[in-house]
Structure formats: structure tokens, C-alpha cells
Short mmCIF file of N, CA and C in Angstrom, two decimals:
data_model
loop_
_atom_site.label_atom_id
_atom_site.label_comp_id
_atom_site.label_asym_id
_atom_site.label_seq_id
_atom_site.Cartn_x
_atom_site.Cartn_y
_atom_site.Cartn_z
N MET K 238 8.42 -14.73 6.76
CA MET K 238 9.78 -14.00 6.57
C MET K 238 11.11 -14.49 7.56
N GLN K 239 10.57 -13.74 8.57
CA GLN K 239 11.18 -14.02 9.86
C GLN K 239 11.94 -15.06 10.01
N THR K 240 11.05 -16.36 9.67
CA THR K 240 12.05 -17.86 9.95
C THR K 240 13.01 -17.59 8.64
N HIS K 241 12.57 -17.53 7.48
CA HIS K 241 13.06 -17.49 6.25
C HIS K 241 14.87 -16.71 6.54
N LEU K 242 14.44 -15.15 7.67
CA LEU K 242 15.87 -14.16 7.71
C LEU K 242 16.76 -15.36 9.07
N GLU K 243 15.80 -15.59 9.70
CA GLU K 243 17.01 -16.72 10.89
C GLU K 243 17.57 -17.70 10.27
N ARG K 244 17.11 -18.62 9.56
CA ARG K 244 17.91 -19.27 8.96
C ARG K 244 18.64 -18.92 7.83
N ARG K 245 19.21 -17.51 7.38
CA ARG K 245 20.44 -16.82 6.78
C ARG K 245 20.70 -16.06 8.01
N GLY K 246 20.89 -16.47 9.36
CA GLY K 246 22.00 -16.03 9.85
C GLY K 246 21.47 -14.43 10.26
N LEU K 247 19.84 -13.85 9.91
CA LEU K 247 19.94 -12.60 10.20
C LEU K 247 18.57 -13.04 11.22
N SER K 248 18.83 -11.47 12.32
CA SER K 248 17.52 -11.21 13.10
C SER K 248 16.58 -10.64 12.50
N GLY K 249 14.94 -11.70 12.62
CA GLY K 249 13.65 -11.35 11.86
C GLY K 249 13.48 -9.89 12.35
N ARG K 250 13.46 -10.16 13.62
CA ARG K 250 13.09 -8.36 14.34
C ARG K 250 13.86 -7.85 13.59
N SER K 251 14.75 -7.77 13.69
CA SER K 251 15.59 -6.40 13.18
C SER K 251 15.50 -6.34 11.48
N TYR K 252 15.69 -7.12 10.78
CA TYR K 252 15.30 -7.34 9.27
C TYR K 252 14.71 -6.76 8.78
N ALA K 253 13.37 -6.96 9.81
CA ALA K 253 12.12 -7.11 8.64
C ALA K 253 10.85 -6.31 10.24
N ALA K 254 10.13 -5.73 8.98
CA ALA K 254 8.67 -5.14 9.42
C ALA K 254 7.57 -4.62 8.39
N LEU K 255 6.50 -4.40 9.15
CA LEU K 255 5.38 -3.68 8.47
C LEU K 255 5.27 -2.52 9.09
N ARG K 256 5.45 -1.21 8.54
CA ARG K 256 5.33 0.01 8.62
C ARG K 256 4.26 0.62 8.35
N PRO K 257 3.43 1.22 9.24
CA PRO K 257 1.77 1.99 7.87
C PRO K 257 1.50 3.17 7.97
N ILE K 258 1.71 3.73 7.18
CA ILE K 258 1.49 5.62 6.57
C ILE K 258 0.31 5.70 6.38
N TRP K 259 -0.18 6.79 6.89
CA TRP K 259 -1.80 7.28 7.05
C TRP K 259 -1.62 8.64 6.04
N SER K 260 -2.15 9.05 5.30
CA SER K 260 -2.36 9.91 4.60
C SER K 260 -4.05 10.76 4.89
N ARG K 261 -3.56 11.94 5.47
CA ARG K 261 -5.34 12.74 5.83
C ARG K 261 -5.98 12.72 3.99
N GLY K 262 -5.72 12.84 2.98
CA GLY K 262 -6.29 13.38 2.24
C GLY K 262 -5.27 14.36 1.76
N TYR K 263 -6.04 15.09 0.66
CA TYR K 263 -5.34 16.52 0.26
C TYR K 263 -6.57 17.91 1.10
N THR K 264 -5.15 18.16 2.31
CA THR K 264 -6.11 19.02 3.35
C THR K 264 -6.35 20.58 3.00
N THR K 265 -5.54 20.63 2.01
CA THR K 265 -5.77 21.82 1.10
C THR K 265 -7.20 22.28 0.72
N TYR K 266 -7.76 21.21 0.19
CA TYR K 266 -9.36 21.07 -0.51
C TYR K 266 -10.43 20.76 0.44
N GLN K 267 -10.28 20.42 1.75
CA GLN K 267 -11.25 19.99 2.91
C GLN K 267 -12.55 21.06 3.00
N GLN K 268 -12.24 22.79 2.73
CA GLN K 268 -12.83 23.73 2.29
C GLN K 268 -13.54 23.79 1.01
N GLY K 269 -13.15 22.54 0.42
CA GLY K 269 -14.08 22.42 -1.24
C GLY K 269 -13.87 23.76 -1.87
N ILE K 270 -13.95 23.13 -3.28
CA ILE K 270 -13.95 24.01 -4.25
C ILE K 270 -15.15 23.99 -5.00
N HIS K 271 -15.24 24.46 -5.69
CA HIS K 271 -17.07 24.52 -6.03
C HIS K 271 -16.84 24.81 -7.82
N MET K 272 -17.58 24.05 -8.77
CA MET K 272 -17.69 24.43 -9.94
C MET K 272 -18.98 25.01 -10.51
N HIS K 273 -18.82 25.75 -11.01
CA HIS K 273 -20.17 26.50 -11.53
C HIS K 273 -20.55 25.44 -12.80
N LEU K 274 -21.51 24.89 -13.11
CA LEU K 274 -22.40 24.15 -13.37
C LEU K 274 -23.69 23.85 -13.54
N ASP K 275 -24.32 23.95 -15.03
CA ASP K 275 -25.53 23.88 -15.26
C ASP K 275 -26.52 24.95 -14.19
N ASN K 276 -26.22 26.39 -13.58
CA ASN K 276 -26.62 26.89 -12.95
C ASN K 276 -27.12 26.37 -11.67
N ARG K 277 -25.64 25.79 -11.07
CA ARG K 277 -25.81 26.15 -9.52
C ARG K 277 -23.91 25.49 -9.56
N LEU K 278 -24.08 25.39 -8.38
CA LEU K 278 -22.45 25.33 -7.61
C LEU K 278 -22.67 23.41 -7.45
N VAL K 279 -21.36 22.76 -7.60
CA VAL K 279 -21.20 21.96 -6.94
C VAL K 279 -19.51 21.38 -7.02
N ASP K 280 -19.60 20.36 -6.24
CA ASP K 280 -18.49 20.37 -5.75
C ASP K 280 -17.74 19.12 -6.39
N ILE K 281 -16.22 19.80 -6.73
CA ILE K 281 -15.40 19.31 -7.63
C ILE K 281 -15.25 17.89 -7.45
N LYS K 282 -15.35 17.25 -6.55
CA LYS K 282 -15.03 16.11 -5.97
C LYS K 282 -16.02 15.28 -6.66
N ASP K 283 -17.37 15.96 -6.55
CA ASP K 283 -18.28 15.25 -7.02
C ASP K 283 -18.37 15.24 -8.69
N ILE K 284 -17.52 15.89 -9.30
CA ILE K 284 -17.20 16.00 -10.94
C ILE K 284 -16.30 14.94 -11.83
N SER K 285 -15.23 15.01 -10.76
CA SER K 285 -13.74 14.94 -10.92
C SER K 285 -13.41 13.45 -9.78
N PRO K 286 -13.05 12.48 -10.36
CA PRO K 286 -12.79 11.22 -9.59
C PRO K 286 -11.46 11.30 -8.90
N LEU K 287 -10.56 11.51 -9.29
CA LEU K 287 -9.28 11.96 -9.60
C LEU K 287 -9.62 12.83 -8.47
N VAL K 288 -9.97 14.33 -7.67
CA VAL K 288 -9.68 14.71 -7.29
C VAL K 288 -10.47 14.06 -5.93
N ASN K 289 -11.62 13.72 -6.10
CA ASN K 289 -12.32 12.53 -4.99
C ASN K 289 -11.24 11.35 -4.73
N THR K 290 -10.62 11.07 -5.26
CA THR K 290 -9.67 9.89 -4.66
C THR K 290 -8.89 10.92 -4.09
N LEU K 291 -7.85 12.36 -4.47
CA LEU K 291 -7.39 12.63 -3.33
C LEU K 291 -7.50 13.71 -2.57
N SER K 292 -9.03 13.16 -1.84
CA SER K 292 -9.58 14.11 -0.72
C SER K 292 -9.47 13.39 -0.10
N GLN K 293 -9.50 11.89 -0.45
CA GLN K 293 -10.00 10.77 1.09
C GLN K 293 -8.46 10.74 1.39
N PRO K 294 -8.96 10.35 2.86
CA PRO K 294 -8.05 9.83 3.73
C PRO K 294 -7.64 8.13 3.02
N SER K 295 -6.39 7.99 3.37
CA SER K 295 -5.82 5.99 2.85
C SER K 295 -4.87 5.93 3.74
N GLU K 296 -4.35 4.60 3.79
CA GLU K 296 -3.81 3.67 4.45
C GLU K 296 -2.77 3.11 4.35
N ARG K 297 -1.23 2.40 4.25
CA ARG K 297 -0.85 2.16 3.19
C ARG K 297 -0.02 1.32 4.06
N ILE K 298 0.47 0.02 4.11
CA ILE K 298 1.25 -0.65 4.93
C ILE K 298 2.62 -1.55 4.10
N TRP K 299 3.42 -0.55 4.18
CA TRP K 299 4.88 -1.38 3.46
C TRP K 299 5.69 -2.30 4.53
N LEU K 300 6.37 -3.23 3.27
CA LEU K 300 6.82 -4.21 4.33
C LEU K 300 8.52 -3.85 3.49
N LEU K 301 9.33 -3.72 5.34
CA LEU K 301 10.48 -3.88 4.97
C LEU K 301 11.20 -4.79 5.19
N TYR K 302 12.30 -5.08 4.05
CA TYR K 302 13.24 -6.44 4.04
C TYR K 302 14.72 -5.76 3.45
N PRO K 303 15.23 -6.78 4.27
CA PRO K 303 17.17 -6.78 3.25
C PRO K 303 16.74 -6.98 1.72
N ARG K 304 17.65 -6.46 1.50
CA ARG K 304 17.70 -6.83 -0.60
C ARG K 304 18.05 -8.15 -0.81
N GLU K 305 18.73 -9.41 0.09
CA GLU K 305 19.02 -10.08 -0.14
C GLU K 305 18.17 -11.04 -0.83
N ILE K 306 17.15 -10.83 0.78
CA ILE K 306 16.01 -12.02 0.01
C ILE K 306 14.84 -11.04 -0.46
N GLN K 307 15.06 -10.54 -1.55
CA GLN K 307 14.07 -9.81 -2.11
C GLN K 307 13.72 -10.81 -3.35
N SER K 308 14.39 -11.72 -3.69
CA SER K 308 13.80 -12.61 -4.79
C SER K 308 13.05 -13.79 -4.65
N TRP K 309 13.94 -14.43 -3.42
CA TRP K 309 12.87 -15.32 -2.31
C TRP K 309 11.67 -14.53 -2.21
N LEU K 310 11.18 -13.74 -1.97
CA LEU K 310 10.36 -12.82 -1.46
C LEU K 310 9.48 -12.89 -2.55
N LYS K 311 9.40 -12.01 -3.75
CA LYS K 311 9.22 -12.14 -5.32
C LYS K 311 8.57 -13.20 -5.72
N ALA K 312 9.45 -14.44 -5.05
CA ALA K 312 8.70 -15.76 -5.27
C ALA K 312 7.91 -16.50 -4.55
N LEU K 313 7.62 -16.10 -3.27
CA LEU K 313 6.86 -16.56 -2.46
C LEU K 313 5.17 -15.97 -3.12
N TRP K 314 5.62 -14.19 -3.11
CA TRP K 314 4.79 -13.29 -3.16
C TRP K 314 4.04 -13.86 -4.79
N GLU K 315 4.17 -14.62 -5.69
CA GLU K 315 3.75 -14.94 -6.86
C GLU K 315 3.34 -16.10 -6.42
N ARG K 316 4.11 -17.27 -5.81
CA ARG K 316 3.04 -18.62 -5.72
C ARG K 316 1.89 -18.04 -5.00
N TYR K 317 1.73 -17.94 -4.34
CA TYR K 317 1.38 -17.53 -3.14
C TYR K 317 -0.17 -16.51 -4.08
N SER K 318 0.07 -15.79 -4.54
CA SER K 318 -0.94 -15.19 -5.65
C SER K 318 -1.72 -15.92 -6.72
N THR K 319 -0.64 -17.37 -6.81
CA THR K 319 -1.39 -18.08 -7.93
C THR K 319 -2.47 -18.63 -7.18
N PRO K 320 -4.12 -18.91 -7.93
CA PRO K 320 -4.99 -19.20 -7.52
C PRO K 320 -4.81 -20.62 -7.28
N THR K 321 -4.02 -21.68 -8.08
CA THR K 321 -4.53 -22.81 -8.39
C THR K 321 -2.93 -23.51 -7.11
N ASP K 322 -2.52 -22.82 -6.67
CA ASP K 322 -1.08 -23.47 -5.82
C ASP K 322 -0.93 -22.45 -4.77
N ARG K 323 -1.08 -22.81 -3.64
CA ARG K 323 -1.39 -21.84 -2.05
C ARG K 323 -0.04 -22.53 -1.71
N SER K 324 1.13 -23.29 -2.06
CA SER K 324 1.99 -23.62 -1.04
C SER K 324 2.93 -23.04 -1.28
N LEU K 325 3.75 -22.95 -0.06
CA LEU K 325 4.75 -21.73 0.09
C LEU K 325 6.10 -22.16 -0.19
N PRO K 326 7.01 -21.49 -0.79
CA PRO K 326 8.76 -21.98 -0.96
C PRO K 326 8.80 -21.89 0.42
N THR K 327 10.42 -22.78 0.32
CA THR K 327 11.30 -22.62 1.86
C THR K 327 12.16 -22.10 1.86
N ALA K 328 12.79 -22.06 0.84
CA ALA K 328 14.27 -21.76 0.11
C ALA K 328 14.59 -20.73 0.49
#
């Protein structure tokens, strides 16, 4: 992507970046929420897949780029994602 930007006269280092974003999970939940179920207390994250997911830490990585290359980047992604053709567009 940086090479593509350079060809368009834009600094690849200035106009493209990867930014990691961390989530510690739902911190209010860390003390636990228990439900009375079958005569015993059960942690709600063991019952609810949603609560279990929200309480887990996670990482996402954002790709930042100028709007001008969005169509090129989308084509690159679609071509790369196709299992039968791994060639990359150069334009």
C-alpha cells in the first residue's frame, strides 16, 4: 500500500498506518454476576455467550489510509481473499 501511495505522489509513511486498539473487556463485570440456577449460584458468563464475549479482552488492528485509494484497496482485498487467485493488482 505504501508503494501505491508513493506512485500517486503521497508519502506512504504519512498517509498509511496500522493502529492497534485494545479492549480490556467489560471491567464492571470483573467482580462477577451470579445467577441462582438449579439451587446453585452460576457465573452469568458461563450461561450467556454474549456476556462471556463482552468480558474478554480483545485486540483490533485498524488500517488507516486516504479515501482516494479505497477502491484500489478494496480490489486488492477481494483479489487477495479469493482462494484461487493470489495475484495482487498493481494499479
